[in-house]
Structures are given as structure tokens and as C-alpha cells.
PDB file of C-alpha atoms in Angstrom:
ATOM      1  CA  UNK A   1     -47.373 -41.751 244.375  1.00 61.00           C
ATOM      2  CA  UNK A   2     -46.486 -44.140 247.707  1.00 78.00           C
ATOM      3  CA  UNK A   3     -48.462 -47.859 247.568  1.00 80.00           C
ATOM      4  CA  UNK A   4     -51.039 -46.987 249.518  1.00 79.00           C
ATOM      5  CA  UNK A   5     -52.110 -44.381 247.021  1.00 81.00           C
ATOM      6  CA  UNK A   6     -51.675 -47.212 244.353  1.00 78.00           C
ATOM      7  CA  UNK A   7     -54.006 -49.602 246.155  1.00 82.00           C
ATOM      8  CA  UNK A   8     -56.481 -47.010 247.209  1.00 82.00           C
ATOM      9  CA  UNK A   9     -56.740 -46.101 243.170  1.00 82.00           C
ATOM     10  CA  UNK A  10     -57.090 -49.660 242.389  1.00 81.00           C
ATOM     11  CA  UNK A  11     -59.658 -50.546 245.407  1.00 82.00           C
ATOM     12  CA  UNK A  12     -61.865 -47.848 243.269  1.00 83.00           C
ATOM     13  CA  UNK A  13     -62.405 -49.390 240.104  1.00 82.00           C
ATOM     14  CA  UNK A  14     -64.029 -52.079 241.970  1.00 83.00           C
ATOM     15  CA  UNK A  15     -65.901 -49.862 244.193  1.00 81.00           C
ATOM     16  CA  UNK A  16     -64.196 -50.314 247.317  1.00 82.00           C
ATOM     17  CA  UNK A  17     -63.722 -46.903 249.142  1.00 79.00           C
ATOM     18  CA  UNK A  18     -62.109 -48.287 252.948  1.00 75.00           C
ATOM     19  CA  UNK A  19     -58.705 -47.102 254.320  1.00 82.00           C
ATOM     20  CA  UNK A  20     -58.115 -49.910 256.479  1.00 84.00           C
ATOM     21  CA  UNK A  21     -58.397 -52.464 253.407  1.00 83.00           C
ATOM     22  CA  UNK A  22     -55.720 -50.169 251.156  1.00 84.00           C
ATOM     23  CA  UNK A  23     -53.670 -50.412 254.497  1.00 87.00           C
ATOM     24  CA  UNK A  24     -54.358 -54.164 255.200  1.00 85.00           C
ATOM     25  CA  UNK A  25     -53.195 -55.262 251.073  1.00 87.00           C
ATOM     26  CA  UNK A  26     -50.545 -52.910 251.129  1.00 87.00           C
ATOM     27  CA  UNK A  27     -48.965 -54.603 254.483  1.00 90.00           C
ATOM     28  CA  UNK A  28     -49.450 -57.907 252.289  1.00 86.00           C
ATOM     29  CA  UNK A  29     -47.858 -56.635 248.928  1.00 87.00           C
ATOM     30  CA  UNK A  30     -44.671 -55.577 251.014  1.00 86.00           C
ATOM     31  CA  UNK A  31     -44.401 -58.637 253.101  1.00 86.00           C
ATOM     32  CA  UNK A  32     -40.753 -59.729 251.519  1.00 84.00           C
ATOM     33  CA  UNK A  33     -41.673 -63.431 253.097  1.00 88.00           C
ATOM     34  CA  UNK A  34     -44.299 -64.361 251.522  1.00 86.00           C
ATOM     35  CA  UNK A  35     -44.207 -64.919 247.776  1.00 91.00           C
ATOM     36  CA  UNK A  36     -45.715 -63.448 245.068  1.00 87.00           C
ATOM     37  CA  UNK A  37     -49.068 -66.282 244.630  1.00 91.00           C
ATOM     38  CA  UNK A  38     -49.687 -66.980 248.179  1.00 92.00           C
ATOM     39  CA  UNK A  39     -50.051 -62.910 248.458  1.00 88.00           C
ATOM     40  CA  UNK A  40     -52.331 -63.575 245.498  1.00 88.00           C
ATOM     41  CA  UNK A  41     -54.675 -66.163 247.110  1.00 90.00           C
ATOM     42  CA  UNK A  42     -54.217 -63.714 250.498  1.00 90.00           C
ATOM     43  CA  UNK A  43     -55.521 -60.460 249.263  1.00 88.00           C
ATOM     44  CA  UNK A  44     -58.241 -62.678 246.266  1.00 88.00           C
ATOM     45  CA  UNK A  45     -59.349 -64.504 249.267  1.00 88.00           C
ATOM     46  CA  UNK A  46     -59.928 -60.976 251.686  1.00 86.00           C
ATOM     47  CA  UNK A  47     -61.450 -59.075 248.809  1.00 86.00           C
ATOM     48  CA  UNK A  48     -63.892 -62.125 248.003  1.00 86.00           C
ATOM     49  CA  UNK A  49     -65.145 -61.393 251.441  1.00 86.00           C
ATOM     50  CA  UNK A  50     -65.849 -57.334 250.543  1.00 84.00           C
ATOM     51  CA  UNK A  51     -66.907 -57.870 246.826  1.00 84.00           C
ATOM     52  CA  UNK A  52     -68.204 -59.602 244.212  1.00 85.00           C
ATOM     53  CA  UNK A  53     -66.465 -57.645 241.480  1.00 85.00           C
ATOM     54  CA  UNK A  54     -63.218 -59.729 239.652  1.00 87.00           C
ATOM     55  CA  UNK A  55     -60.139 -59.033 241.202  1.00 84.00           C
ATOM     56  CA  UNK A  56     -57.446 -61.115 239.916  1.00 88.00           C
ATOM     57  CA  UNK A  57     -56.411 -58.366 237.344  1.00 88.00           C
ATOM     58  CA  UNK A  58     -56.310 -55.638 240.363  1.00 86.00           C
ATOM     59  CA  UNK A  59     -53.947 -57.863 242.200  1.00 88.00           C
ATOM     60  CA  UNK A  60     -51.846 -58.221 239.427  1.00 89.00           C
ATOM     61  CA  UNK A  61     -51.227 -54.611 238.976  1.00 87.00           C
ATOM     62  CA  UNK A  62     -50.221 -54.430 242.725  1.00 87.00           C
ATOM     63  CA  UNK A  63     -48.079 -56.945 242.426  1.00 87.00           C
ATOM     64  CA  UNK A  64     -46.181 -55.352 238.813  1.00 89.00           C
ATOM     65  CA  UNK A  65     -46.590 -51.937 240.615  1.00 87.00           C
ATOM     66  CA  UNK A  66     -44.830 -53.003 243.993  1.00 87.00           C
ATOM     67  CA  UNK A  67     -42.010 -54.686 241.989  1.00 88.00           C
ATOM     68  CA  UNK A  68     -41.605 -51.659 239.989  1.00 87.00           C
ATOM     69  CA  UNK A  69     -41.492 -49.830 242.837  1.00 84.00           C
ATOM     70  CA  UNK A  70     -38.730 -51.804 244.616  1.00 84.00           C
ATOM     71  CA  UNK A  71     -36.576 -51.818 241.343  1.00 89.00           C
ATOM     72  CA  UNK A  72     -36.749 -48.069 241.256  1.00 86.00           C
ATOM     73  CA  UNK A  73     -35.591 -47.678 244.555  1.00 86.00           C
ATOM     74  CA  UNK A  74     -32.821 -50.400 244.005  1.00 88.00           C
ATOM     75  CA  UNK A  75     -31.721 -48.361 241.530  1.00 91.00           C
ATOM     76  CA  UNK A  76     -32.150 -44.997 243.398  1.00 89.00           C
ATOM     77  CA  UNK A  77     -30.205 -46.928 245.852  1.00 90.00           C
ATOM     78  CA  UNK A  78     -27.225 -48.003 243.628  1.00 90.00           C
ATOM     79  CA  UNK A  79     -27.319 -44.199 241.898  1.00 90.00           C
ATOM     80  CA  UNK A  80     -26.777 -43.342 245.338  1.00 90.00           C
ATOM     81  CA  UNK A  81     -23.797 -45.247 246.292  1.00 90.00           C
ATOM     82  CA  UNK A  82     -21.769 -45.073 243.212  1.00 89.00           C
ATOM     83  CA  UNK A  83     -22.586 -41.043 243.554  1.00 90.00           C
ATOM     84  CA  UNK A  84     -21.053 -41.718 246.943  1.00 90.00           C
ATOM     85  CA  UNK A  85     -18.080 -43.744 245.577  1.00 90.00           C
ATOM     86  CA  UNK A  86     -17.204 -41.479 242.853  1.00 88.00           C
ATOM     87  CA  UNK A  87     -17.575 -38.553 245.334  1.00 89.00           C
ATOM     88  CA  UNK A  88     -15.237 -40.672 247.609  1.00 90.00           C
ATOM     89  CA  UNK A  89     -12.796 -41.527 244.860  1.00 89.00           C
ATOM     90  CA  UNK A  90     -12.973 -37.702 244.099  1.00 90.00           C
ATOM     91  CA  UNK A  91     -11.636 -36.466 247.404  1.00 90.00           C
ATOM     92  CA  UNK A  92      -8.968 -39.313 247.599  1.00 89.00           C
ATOM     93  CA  UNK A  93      -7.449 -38.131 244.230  1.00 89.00           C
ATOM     94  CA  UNK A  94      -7.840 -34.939 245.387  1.00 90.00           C
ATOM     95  CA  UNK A  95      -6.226 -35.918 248.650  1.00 90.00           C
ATOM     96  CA  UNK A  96      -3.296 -37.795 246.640  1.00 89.00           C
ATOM     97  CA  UNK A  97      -3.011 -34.760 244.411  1.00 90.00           C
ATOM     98  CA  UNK A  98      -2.674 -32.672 247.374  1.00 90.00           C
ATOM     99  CA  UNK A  99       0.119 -35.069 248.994  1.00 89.00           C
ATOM    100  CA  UNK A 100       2.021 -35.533 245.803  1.00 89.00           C
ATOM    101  CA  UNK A 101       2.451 -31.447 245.604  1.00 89.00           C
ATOM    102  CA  UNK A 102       3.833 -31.480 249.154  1.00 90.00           C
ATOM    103  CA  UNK A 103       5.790 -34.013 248.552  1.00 90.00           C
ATOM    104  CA  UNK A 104       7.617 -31.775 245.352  1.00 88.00           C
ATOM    105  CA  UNK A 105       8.005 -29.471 247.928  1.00 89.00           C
ATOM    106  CA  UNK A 106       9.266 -30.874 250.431  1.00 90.00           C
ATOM    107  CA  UNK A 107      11.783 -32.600 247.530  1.00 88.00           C
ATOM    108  CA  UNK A 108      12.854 -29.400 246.298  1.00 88.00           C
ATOM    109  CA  UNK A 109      12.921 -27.499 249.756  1.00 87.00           C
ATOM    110  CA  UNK A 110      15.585 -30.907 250.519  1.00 85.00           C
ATOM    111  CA  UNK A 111      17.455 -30.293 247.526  1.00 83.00           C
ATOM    112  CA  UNK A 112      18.194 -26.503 248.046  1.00 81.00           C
ATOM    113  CA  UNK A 113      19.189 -27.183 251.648  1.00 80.00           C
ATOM    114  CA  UNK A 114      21.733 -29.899 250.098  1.00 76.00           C
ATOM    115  CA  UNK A 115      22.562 -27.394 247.700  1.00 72.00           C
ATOM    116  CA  UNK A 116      23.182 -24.905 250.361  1.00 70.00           C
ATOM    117  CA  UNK A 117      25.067 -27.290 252.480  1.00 70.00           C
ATOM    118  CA  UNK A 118      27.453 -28.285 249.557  1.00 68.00           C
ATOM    119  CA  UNK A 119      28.989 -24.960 248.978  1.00 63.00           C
ATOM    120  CA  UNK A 120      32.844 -25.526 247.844  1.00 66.00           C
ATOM    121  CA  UNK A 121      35.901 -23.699 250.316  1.00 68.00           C
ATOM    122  CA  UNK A 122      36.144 -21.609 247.601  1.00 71.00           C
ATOM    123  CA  UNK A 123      32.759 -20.399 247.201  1.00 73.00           C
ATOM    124  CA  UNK A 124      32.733 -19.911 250.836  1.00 74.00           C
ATOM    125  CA  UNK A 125      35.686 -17.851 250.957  1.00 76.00           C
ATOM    126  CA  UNK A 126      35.216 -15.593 248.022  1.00 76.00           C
ATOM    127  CA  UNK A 127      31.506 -15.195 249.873  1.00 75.00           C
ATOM    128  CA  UNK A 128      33.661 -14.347 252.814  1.00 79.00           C
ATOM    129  CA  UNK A 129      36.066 -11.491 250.904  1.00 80.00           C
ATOM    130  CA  UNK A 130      32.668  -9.984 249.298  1.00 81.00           C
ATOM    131  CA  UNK A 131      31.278  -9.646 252.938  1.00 80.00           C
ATOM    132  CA  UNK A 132      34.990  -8.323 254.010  1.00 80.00           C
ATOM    133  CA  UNK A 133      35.012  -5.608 251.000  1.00 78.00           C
ATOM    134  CA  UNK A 134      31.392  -4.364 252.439  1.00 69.00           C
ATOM    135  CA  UNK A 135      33.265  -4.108 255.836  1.00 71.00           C
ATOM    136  CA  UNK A 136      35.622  -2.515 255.004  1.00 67.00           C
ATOM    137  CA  UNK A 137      33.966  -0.104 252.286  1.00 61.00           C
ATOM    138  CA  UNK A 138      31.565   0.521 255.274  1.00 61.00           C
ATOM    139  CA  UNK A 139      34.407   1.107 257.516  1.00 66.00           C
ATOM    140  CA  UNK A 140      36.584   3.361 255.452  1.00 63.00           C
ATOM    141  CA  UNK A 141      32.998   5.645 254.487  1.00 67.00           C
ATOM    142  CA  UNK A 142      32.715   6.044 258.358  1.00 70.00           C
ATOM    143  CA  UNK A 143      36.399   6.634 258.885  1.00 69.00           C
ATOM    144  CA  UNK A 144      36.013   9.430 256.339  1.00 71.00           C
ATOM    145  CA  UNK A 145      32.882  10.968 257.802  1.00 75.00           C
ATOM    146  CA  UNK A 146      34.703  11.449 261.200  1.00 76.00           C
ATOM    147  CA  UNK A 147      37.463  13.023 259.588  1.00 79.00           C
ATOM    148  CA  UNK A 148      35.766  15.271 257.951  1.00 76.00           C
ATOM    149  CA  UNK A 149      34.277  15.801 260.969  1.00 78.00           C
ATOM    150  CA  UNK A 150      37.453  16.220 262.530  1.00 83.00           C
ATOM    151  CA  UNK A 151      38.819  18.609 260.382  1.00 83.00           C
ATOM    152  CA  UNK A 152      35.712  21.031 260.569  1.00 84.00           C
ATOM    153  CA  UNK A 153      36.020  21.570 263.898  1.00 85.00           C
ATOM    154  CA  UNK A 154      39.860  22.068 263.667  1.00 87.00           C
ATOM    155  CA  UNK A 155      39.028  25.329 260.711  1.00 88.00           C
ATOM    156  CA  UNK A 156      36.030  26.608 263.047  1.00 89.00           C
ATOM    157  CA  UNK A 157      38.306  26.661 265.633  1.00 90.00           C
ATOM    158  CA  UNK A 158      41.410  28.018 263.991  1.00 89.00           C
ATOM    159  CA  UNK A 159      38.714  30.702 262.168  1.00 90.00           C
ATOM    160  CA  UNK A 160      38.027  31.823 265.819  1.00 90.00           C
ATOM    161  CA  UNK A 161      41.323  32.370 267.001  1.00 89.00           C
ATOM    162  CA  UNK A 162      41.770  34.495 263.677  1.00 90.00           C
ATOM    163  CA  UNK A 163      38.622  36.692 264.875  1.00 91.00           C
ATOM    164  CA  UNK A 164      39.955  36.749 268.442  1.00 90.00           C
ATOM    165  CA  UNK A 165      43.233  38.089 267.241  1.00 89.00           C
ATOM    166  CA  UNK A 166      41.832  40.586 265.283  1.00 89.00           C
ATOM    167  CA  UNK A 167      39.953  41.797 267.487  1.00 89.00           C
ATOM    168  CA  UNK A 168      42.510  42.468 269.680  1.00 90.00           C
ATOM    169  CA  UNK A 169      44.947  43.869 267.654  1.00 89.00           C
ATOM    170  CA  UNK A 170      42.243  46.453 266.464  1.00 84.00           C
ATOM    171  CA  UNK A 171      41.896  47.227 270.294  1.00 90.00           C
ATOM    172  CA  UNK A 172      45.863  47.613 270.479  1.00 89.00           C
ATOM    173  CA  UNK A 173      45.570  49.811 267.573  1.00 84.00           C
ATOM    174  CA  UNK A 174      42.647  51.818 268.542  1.00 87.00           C
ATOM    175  CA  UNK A 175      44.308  52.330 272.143  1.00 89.00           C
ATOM    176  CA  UNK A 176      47.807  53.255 270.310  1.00 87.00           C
ATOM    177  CA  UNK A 177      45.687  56.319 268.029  1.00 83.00           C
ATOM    178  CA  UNK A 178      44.568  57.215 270.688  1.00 89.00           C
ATOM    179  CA  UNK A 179      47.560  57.816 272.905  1.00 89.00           C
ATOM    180  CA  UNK A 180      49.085  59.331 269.828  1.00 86.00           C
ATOM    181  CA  UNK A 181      46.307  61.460 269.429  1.00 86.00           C
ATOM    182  CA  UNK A 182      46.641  63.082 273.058  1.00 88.00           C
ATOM    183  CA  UNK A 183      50.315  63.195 272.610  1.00 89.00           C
ATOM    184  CA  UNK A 184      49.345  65.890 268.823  1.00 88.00           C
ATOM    185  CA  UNK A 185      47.070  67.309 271.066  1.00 88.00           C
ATOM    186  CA  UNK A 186      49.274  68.084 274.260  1.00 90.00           C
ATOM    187  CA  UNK A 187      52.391  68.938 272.365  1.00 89.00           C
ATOM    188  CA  UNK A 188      50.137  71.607 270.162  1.00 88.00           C
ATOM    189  CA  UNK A 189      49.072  73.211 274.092  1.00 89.00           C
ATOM    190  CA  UNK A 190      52.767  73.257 274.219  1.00 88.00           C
ATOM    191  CA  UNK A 191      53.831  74.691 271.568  1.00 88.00           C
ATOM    192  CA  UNK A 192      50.397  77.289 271.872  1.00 87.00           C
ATOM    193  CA  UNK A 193      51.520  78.173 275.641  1.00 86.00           C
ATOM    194  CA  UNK A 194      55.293  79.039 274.583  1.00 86.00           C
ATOM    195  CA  UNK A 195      54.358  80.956 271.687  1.00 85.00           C
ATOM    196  CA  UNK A 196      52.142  83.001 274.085  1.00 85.00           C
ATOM    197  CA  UNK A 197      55.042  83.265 276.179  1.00 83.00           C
ATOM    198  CA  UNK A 198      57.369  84.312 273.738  1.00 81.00           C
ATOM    199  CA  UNK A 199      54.901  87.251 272.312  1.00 80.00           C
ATOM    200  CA  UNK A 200      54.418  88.201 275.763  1.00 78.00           C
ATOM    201  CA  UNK A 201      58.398  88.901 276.130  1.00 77.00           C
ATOM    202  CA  UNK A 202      58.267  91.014 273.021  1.00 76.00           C
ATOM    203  CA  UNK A 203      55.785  93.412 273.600  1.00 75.00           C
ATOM    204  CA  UNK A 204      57.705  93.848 277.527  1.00 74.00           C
ATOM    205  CA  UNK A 205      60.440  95.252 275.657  1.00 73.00           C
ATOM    206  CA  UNK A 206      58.630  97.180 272.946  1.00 70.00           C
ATOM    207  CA  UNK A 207      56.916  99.044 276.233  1.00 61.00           C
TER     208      UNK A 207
END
């Protein structure tokens, strides 16, 4: 409930029912300047002129109610800010927590790199016969492969030259039956034609 719904509830209990009066005290009761029993003689003397009813108790109550009023919101006021401080102290640790992790980080990340950097001639040079063993592990696997290689190709080719020879010599044989086989085959007309001859003689002489 605001102060002009405080005054308006007090105006009532002495029958007094007007906006602009509630309006009128209420810009009197907030008036920081003035102090707390000239607003008293203020307001007693403008509600003498509207009723006869007392009204020194009423005033009082606006006065304790308005005071209450401002301590609340004092305090509102302070709840407020130290909200905002502890929110703002909040963040910054939050913000210092946050820096003091990168700053680890960045530490460590340093102290590797040293590390790295500080590698003794010896570590660096057995490092340097691991990578030449890969080499030349790598190297001797590929100069395998391409002998292999190598030596396929020499056994498909020597395989073909086999074929190609025996294919010929089965064509020299094939042409050497042959010729032997007309030879048989003449020398039996031959030997058939002077048979004939010789039987032919025979029975000349018989007759």
C-alpha cells in the first residue's frame, strides 16, 4: 500500500472522503525539507479548516507510517546493493579463477616447450637413428617388393620361351612323322609295283 492509500485510509476515520486533500498531505509528509512538527502544524492547521474531528493522532500515524516507509526502502535499497556487490565480487572471483587456470596453462604449455627445446645431442641423435632404422626398414621392404617384382616377370618370361619352344619342336616333330610317313608309304608303292613286275615276268615264261 503506496502513501496516498495510507492517507486516504486515515482521512476516513475522520470522515474526510477528498482526493485532492490525501494528495495535498501526502506532498507535505514527503517534503524531506521541512521537519517533522512544522509538517505537523501544516497538515493540523489545513485539516482544522475541513473538520472539526481531532487530528493530532492521524498525523502522527502519517508521520510513523512515512518513516517506516522510507526505512524499508533504505533497506530495500542497501539489500539491493550488497546483492549487487556480492554479485560483482562473484564474477571477479570467477574472473580471477578463470585467469589463474590460464595462467597454469600457459605455465605448463612454457614448460613443455622448454622441455622440448632442452633435448640433450644424445637424445637427438638416437631420435635421429630411430627415424634412420624406419628409413631404411621402409626402404629395404620396397627394395624387396620390386625384386620380387623383378623376378616374376623374369619366370613369366622364361615360362614363355619354354611354351614357345615346345611348341615348335612339336611342329618339327609333327612335320618329321610326317615326311617319314610318306617315305613307309612310297617305298611300300615300290616295293607293291616291283612285286607286280616280277609276277608278271613269271607267268611270261610259264606261257
Amino acid at each position: 500500500m503506496d502513501l496516498v492509500d495510507q492517507v486516504t485510509k486515515q482521512l476516513q476515520t475522520i470522515k474526510l472522503e477528498d482526493e485532492d486533500i490525501a494528495e495535498y498531505i501526502v506532498g507535505i509528509v514527503q517534503d524531506d525539507t521541512i521537519e517533522d512538527e512544522e509538517k505537523r502544524e501544516v497538515i493540523g492547521g489545513f485539516l482544522a479548516e475541513t473538520t472539526d474531528e481531532p487530528t493530532d493522532t492521524l498525523i502522527g500515524t502519517l508521520l510513523m507510517k512515512w518513516k517506516t516507509m522510507q526505512q524499508d526502502q533504505e533497506k530495500l535499497a542497501l539489500d539491493r546493493k550488497a546483492q549487487q556487490v556480492e554479485e560483482a565480487q562473484a564474477l571477479e572471483k570467477e574472473r580471477l579463477r578463470k585467469s589463474e587456470k590460464e595462467r597454469e596453462r600457459l605455465a605448463e604449455l612454457a614448460a613443455e616447450t622448454a622441455a622440448a627445446k632442452q633435448l640433450s645431442k644424445e637424445q637427438r641423435l638416437q631420435r635421429d637413428r630411430l627415424r634412420q632404422q624406419y628409413d631404411d626398414v621402409d626402404t629395404g621392404t620396397r627394395d624387396h617388393e620390386l625384386t620380387v617384382n623383378q623376378n616374376a616377370a623374369l619366370i613369366q618370361e622364361k615360362e614363355k620361351a619354354r611354351r614357345d619352344d615346345l611348341k615348335k619342336q612339336s611342329e618339327k616333330d609333327k612335320e618329321r612323322n610326317k615326311m617319314l610317313l610318306d617315305k613307309q608309304k612310297q617305298q611300300k608303292l615300290d616295293k607293291d609295283a616291283e612285286n607286280k613286275k616280277k609276277s608278271a615276268k613269271k607267268e611270261r615264261k610259264r606261257g
